[in-house]
Coordinates of C-alpha atoms in Angstrom, one line a residue:
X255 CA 12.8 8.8 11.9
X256 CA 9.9 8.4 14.7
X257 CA 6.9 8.8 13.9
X258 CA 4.3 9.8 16.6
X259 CA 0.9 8.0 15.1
X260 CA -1.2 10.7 16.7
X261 CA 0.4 12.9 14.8
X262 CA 0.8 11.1 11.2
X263 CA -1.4 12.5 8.4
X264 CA -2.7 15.6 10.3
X265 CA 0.4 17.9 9.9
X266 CA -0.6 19.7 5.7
X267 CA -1.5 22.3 7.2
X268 CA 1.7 23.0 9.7
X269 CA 3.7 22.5 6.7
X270 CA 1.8 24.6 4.3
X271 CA 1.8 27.6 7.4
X272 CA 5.3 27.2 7.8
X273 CA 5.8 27.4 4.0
X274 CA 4.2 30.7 3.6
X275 CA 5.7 32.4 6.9
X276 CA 9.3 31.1 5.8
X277 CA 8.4 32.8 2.1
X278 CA 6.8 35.8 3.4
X279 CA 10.4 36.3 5.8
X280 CA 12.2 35.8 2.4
X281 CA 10.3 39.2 0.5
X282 CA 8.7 36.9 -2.3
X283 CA 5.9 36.9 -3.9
X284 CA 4.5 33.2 -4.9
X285 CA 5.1 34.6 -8.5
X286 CA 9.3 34.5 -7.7
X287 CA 9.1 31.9 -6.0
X288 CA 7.5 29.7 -8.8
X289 CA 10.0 31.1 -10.9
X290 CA 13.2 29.9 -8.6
X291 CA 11.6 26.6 -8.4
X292 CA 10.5 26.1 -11.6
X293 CA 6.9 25.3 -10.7
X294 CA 3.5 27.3 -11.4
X295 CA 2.3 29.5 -9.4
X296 CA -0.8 28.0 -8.6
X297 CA 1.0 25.0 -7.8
X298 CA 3.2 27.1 -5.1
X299 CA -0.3 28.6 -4.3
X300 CA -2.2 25.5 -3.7
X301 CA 1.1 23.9 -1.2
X302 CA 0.6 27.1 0.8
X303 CA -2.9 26.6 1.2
X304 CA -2.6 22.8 2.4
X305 CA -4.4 21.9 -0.8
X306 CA -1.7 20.1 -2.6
X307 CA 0.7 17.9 -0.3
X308 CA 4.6 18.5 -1.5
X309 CA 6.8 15.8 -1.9
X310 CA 10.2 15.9 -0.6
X311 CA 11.7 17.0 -3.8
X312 CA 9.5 20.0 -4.1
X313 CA 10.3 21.1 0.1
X314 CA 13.9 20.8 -1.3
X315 CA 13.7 22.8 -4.1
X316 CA 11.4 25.7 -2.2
X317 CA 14.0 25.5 0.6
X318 CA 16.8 26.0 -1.5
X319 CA 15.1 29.0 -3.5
X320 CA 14.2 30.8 0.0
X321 CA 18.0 30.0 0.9
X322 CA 17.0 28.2 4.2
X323 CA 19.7 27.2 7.0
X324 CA 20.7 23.5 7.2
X325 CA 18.5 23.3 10.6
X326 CA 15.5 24.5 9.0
X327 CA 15.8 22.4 6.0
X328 CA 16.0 19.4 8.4
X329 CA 13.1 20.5 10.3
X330 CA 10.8 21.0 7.3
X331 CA 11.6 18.3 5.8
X332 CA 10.9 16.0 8.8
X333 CA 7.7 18.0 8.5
X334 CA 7.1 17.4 5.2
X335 CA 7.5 13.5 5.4
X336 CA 5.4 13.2 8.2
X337 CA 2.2 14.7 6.7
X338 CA 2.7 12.3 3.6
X339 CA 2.3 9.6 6.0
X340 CA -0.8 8.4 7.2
X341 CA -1.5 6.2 10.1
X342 CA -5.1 3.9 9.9
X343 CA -6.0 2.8 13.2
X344 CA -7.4 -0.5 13.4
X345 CA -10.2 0.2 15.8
X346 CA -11.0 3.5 13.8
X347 CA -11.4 1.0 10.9
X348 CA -13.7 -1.3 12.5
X349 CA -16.3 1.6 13.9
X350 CA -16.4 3.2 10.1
X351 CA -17.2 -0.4 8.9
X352 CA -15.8 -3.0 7.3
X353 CA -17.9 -2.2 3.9
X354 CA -16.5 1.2 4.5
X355 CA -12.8 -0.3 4.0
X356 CA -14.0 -2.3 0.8
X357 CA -15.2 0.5 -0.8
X358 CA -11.8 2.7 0.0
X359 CA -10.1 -0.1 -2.0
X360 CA -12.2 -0.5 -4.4
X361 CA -11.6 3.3 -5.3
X362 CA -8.2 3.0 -5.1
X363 CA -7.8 -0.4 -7.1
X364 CA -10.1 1.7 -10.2
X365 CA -7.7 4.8 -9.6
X366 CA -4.5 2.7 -10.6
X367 CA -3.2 0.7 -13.5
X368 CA -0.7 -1.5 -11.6
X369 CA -1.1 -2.4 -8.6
X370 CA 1.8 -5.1 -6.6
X371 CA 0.7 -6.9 -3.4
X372 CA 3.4 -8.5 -0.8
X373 CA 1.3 -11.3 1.1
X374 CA 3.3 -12.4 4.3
X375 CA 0.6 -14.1 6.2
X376 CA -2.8 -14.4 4.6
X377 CA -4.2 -14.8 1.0
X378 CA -5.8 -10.8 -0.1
X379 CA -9.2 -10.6 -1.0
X380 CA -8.8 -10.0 -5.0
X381 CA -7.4 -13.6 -4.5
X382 CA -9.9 -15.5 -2.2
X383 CA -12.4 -18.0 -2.6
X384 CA -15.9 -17.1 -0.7
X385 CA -15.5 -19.5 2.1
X386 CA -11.9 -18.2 2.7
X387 CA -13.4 -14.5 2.3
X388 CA -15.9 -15.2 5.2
X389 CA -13.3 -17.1 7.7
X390 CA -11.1 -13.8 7.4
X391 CA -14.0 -11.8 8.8
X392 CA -14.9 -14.7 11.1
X393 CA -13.6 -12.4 14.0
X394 CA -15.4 -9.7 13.7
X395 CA -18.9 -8.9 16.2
X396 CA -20.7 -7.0 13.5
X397 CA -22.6 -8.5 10.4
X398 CA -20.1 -9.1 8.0
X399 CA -22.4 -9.8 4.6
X400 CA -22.3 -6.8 3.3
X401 CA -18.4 -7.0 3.7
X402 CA -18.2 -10.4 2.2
X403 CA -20.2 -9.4 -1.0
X404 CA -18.2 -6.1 -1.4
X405 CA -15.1 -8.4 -1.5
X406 CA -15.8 -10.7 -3.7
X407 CA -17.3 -7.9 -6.1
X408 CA -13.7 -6.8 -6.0
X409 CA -12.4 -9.4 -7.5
X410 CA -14.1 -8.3 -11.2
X411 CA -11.4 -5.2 -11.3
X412 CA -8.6 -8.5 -11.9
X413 CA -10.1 -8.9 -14.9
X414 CA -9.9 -5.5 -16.3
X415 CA -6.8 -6.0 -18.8
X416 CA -5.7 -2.2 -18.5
X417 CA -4.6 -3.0 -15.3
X418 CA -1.4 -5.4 -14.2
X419 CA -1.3 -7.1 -10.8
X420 CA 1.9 -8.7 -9.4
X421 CA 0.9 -10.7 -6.2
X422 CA 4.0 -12.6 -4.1
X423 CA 2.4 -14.9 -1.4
X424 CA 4.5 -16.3 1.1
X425 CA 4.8 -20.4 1.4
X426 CA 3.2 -18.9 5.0
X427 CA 0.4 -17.0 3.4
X428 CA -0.5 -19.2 1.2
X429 CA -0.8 -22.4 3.9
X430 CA -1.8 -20.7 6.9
X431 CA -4.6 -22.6 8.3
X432 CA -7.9 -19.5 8.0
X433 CA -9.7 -22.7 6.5
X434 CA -10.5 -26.4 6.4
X435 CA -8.1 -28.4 4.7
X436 CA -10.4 -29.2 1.7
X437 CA -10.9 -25.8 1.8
X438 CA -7.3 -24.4 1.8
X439 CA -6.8 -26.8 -1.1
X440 CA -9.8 -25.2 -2.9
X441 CA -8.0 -21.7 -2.5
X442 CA -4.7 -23.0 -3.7
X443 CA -6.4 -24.5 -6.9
X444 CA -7.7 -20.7 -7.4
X445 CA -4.7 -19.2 -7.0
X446 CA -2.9 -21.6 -9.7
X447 CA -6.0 -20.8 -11.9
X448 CA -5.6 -16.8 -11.3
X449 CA -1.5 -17.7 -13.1
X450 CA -3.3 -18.1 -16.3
X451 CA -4.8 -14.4 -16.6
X452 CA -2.6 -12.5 -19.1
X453 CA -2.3 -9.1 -16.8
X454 CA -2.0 -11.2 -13.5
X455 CA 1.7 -12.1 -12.6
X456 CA 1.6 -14.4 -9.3
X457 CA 4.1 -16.0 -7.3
X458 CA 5.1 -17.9 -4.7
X459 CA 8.2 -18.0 -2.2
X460 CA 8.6 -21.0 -0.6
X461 CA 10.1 -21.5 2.7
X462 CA 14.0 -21.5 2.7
X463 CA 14.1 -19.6 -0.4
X464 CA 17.0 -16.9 -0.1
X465 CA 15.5 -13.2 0.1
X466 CA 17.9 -10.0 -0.1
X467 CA 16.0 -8.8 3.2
X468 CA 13.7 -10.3 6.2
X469 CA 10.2 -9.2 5.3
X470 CA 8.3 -7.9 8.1
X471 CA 4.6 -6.4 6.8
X472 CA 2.6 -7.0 4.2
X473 CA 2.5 -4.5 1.9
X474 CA 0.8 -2.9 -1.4
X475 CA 2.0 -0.3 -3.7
X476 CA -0.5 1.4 -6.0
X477 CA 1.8 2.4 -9.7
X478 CA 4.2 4.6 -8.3
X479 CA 2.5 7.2 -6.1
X480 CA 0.9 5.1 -2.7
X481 CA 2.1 2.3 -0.9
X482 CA 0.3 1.2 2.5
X483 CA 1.9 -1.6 5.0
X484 CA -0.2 -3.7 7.4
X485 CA 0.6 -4.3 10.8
X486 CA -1.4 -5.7 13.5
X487 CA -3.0 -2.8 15.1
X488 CA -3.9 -0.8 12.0
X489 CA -1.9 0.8 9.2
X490 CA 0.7 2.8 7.3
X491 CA -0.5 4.9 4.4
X492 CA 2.6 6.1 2.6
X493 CA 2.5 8.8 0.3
X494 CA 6.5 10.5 0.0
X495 CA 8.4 9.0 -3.3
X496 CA 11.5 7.9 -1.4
X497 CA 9.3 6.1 1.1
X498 CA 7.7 4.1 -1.9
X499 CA 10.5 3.7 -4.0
X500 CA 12.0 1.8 -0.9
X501 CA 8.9 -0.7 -1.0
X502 CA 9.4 -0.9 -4.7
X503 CA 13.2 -2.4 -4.3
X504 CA 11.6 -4.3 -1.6
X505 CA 8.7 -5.9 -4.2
X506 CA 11.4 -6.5 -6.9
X507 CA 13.8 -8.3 -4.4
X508 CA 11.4 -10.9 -3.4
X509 CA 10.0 -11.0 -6.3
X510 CA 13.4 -12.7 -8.1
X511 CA 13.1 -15.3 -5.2
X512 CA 9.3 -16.0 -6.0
X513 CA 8.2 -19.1 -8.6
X514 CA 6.2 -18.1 -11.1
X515 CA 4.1 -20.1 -13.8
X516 CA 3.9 -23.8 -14.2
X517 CA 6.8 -23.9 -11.1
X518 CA 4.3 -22.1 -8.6
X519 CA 1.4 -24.0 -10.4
X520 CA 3.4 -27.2 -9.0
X521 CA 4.3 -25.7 -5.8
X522 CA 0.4 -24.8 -4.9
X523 CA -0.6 -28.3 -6.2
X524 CA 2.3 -29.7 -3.6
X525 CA 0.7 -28.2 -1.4
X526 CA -2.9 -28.4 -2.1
X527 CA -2.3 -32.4 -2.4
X528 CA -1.1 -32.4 1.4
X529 CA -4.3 -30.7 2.3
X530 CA -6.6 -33.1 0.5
X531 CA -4.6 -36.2 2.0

């Protein structure tokens, strides 16, 4: 499916319009309708009001119950995908503020009790060491303190043991040159350290390690309900089941490539002993 970016995460209440009209044309009341679908009425209520965005499976069951043809039911529920995708604009991102960003995560990380990262290129900033914090934001015009700091406050929520975090770096992310040597090493050594907390489950994939698929974006998936993807000009906030199941498989496919525990302890000190020499 193509998605027109413009359009992405602005089309709740389309849906919802369409929704009512198509239940109206049917001679139900949100009462009968609830009752076909097997959902409360204020539920029903709050999807026609663009309150409450439906997933796929609830468009299918409200479809069938209003007995829809097989054109409308593909039209809706090319609808209904789209407005539980969201696009982030990079530039939109930058003239909110980068503290702005932090703080978006920040809510999101305290809303979720496991959280798994995909890390093609860089290291994340849960994961970073100060100096490798501030080279990431090296490129950026504005002042960047505030920024910094937020990030590194971040990095308590890894600590919170009702939360699990499953992080899979990249042999790529986890060398790329942001830093000094000395300093790449020092991020390595933080990341084997990070191996030992009991609700942090890291890994590494080396280079020439088999994966099922070629991954493309980094990615992060929030328990089961968000994922969002990165790509170079902003990015992908995913909020339809079949969309995050998808990055789910993806997760748990690289993930039985990835070393984990004293093996990706010895891979990052490989590595962080080529930096140092």
């Amino acid at each position: 499916m193509t998605f027109d970016p413009e359009r992405l995460g602005r089309s709740s209440q389309e849906l919802a319009a369409k929704l009512r009209s198509l239940r109206k044309q049917a001679g139900l009341s949100g009462d009968r309708l609830a009752a076909r679908c097997n959902m409360s009425q204020s539920k029903v209520s709050r999807i026609e009001n663009g309150k409450v965005r439906p997933s796929l499976v609830d468009i299918e069951q409200i479809l069938k119950a209003l007995e829809a043809p097989p054109d409308l039911v593909a039209e809706i529920s090319a609808l209904a995908r789209i407005a539980n995708t969201e696009w982030r604009d990079l530039r939109d991102l930058r003239r909110k503020g980068l503290d702005t960003r932090q703080s978006e995560l920040k809510a999101l990380e305290a809303s979720s009790t496991e959280i798994r990262f995909f890390l093609l290129s860089m290291v994340t900033g849960l994961l970073a060491t100060p100096e490798y914090v501030r080279a990431s934001l090296a490129h950026s015009t504005a002042d960047t303190r505030k920024a910094v700091a937020e990030k590194l406050e971040r990095q308590a929520v890894l600590y919170d043991t009702s939360k699990t975090f499953r992080f899979l770096l990249t042999e790529q992310a986890v060398r790329w040159p942001v830093v000094s040597p000395l300093a790449l090493a020092e991020q390595m050594d933080r990341l084997s350290s990070l191996t030992y907390l009991p609700n942090v489950r890291l890994g590494v994939i080396p280079v020439g390690a088999f994966t099922p698929t070629v991954p493309l974006n980094t990615f992060t998936v929030y328990d089961s309900s968000l994922a969002t993807v990165e790509t170079s000009a902003g990015s992908l906030v995913l909020r339809d089941n079949q969309d995050i199941c998808s990055y789910l498989a993806d997760f748990s496919g690289y993930e039985r490539c990835a070393l984990f525990g004293y093996e990706a302890r010895g891979k990052l000190s490989e590595w962080a002993a080529v930096c140092r020499s």
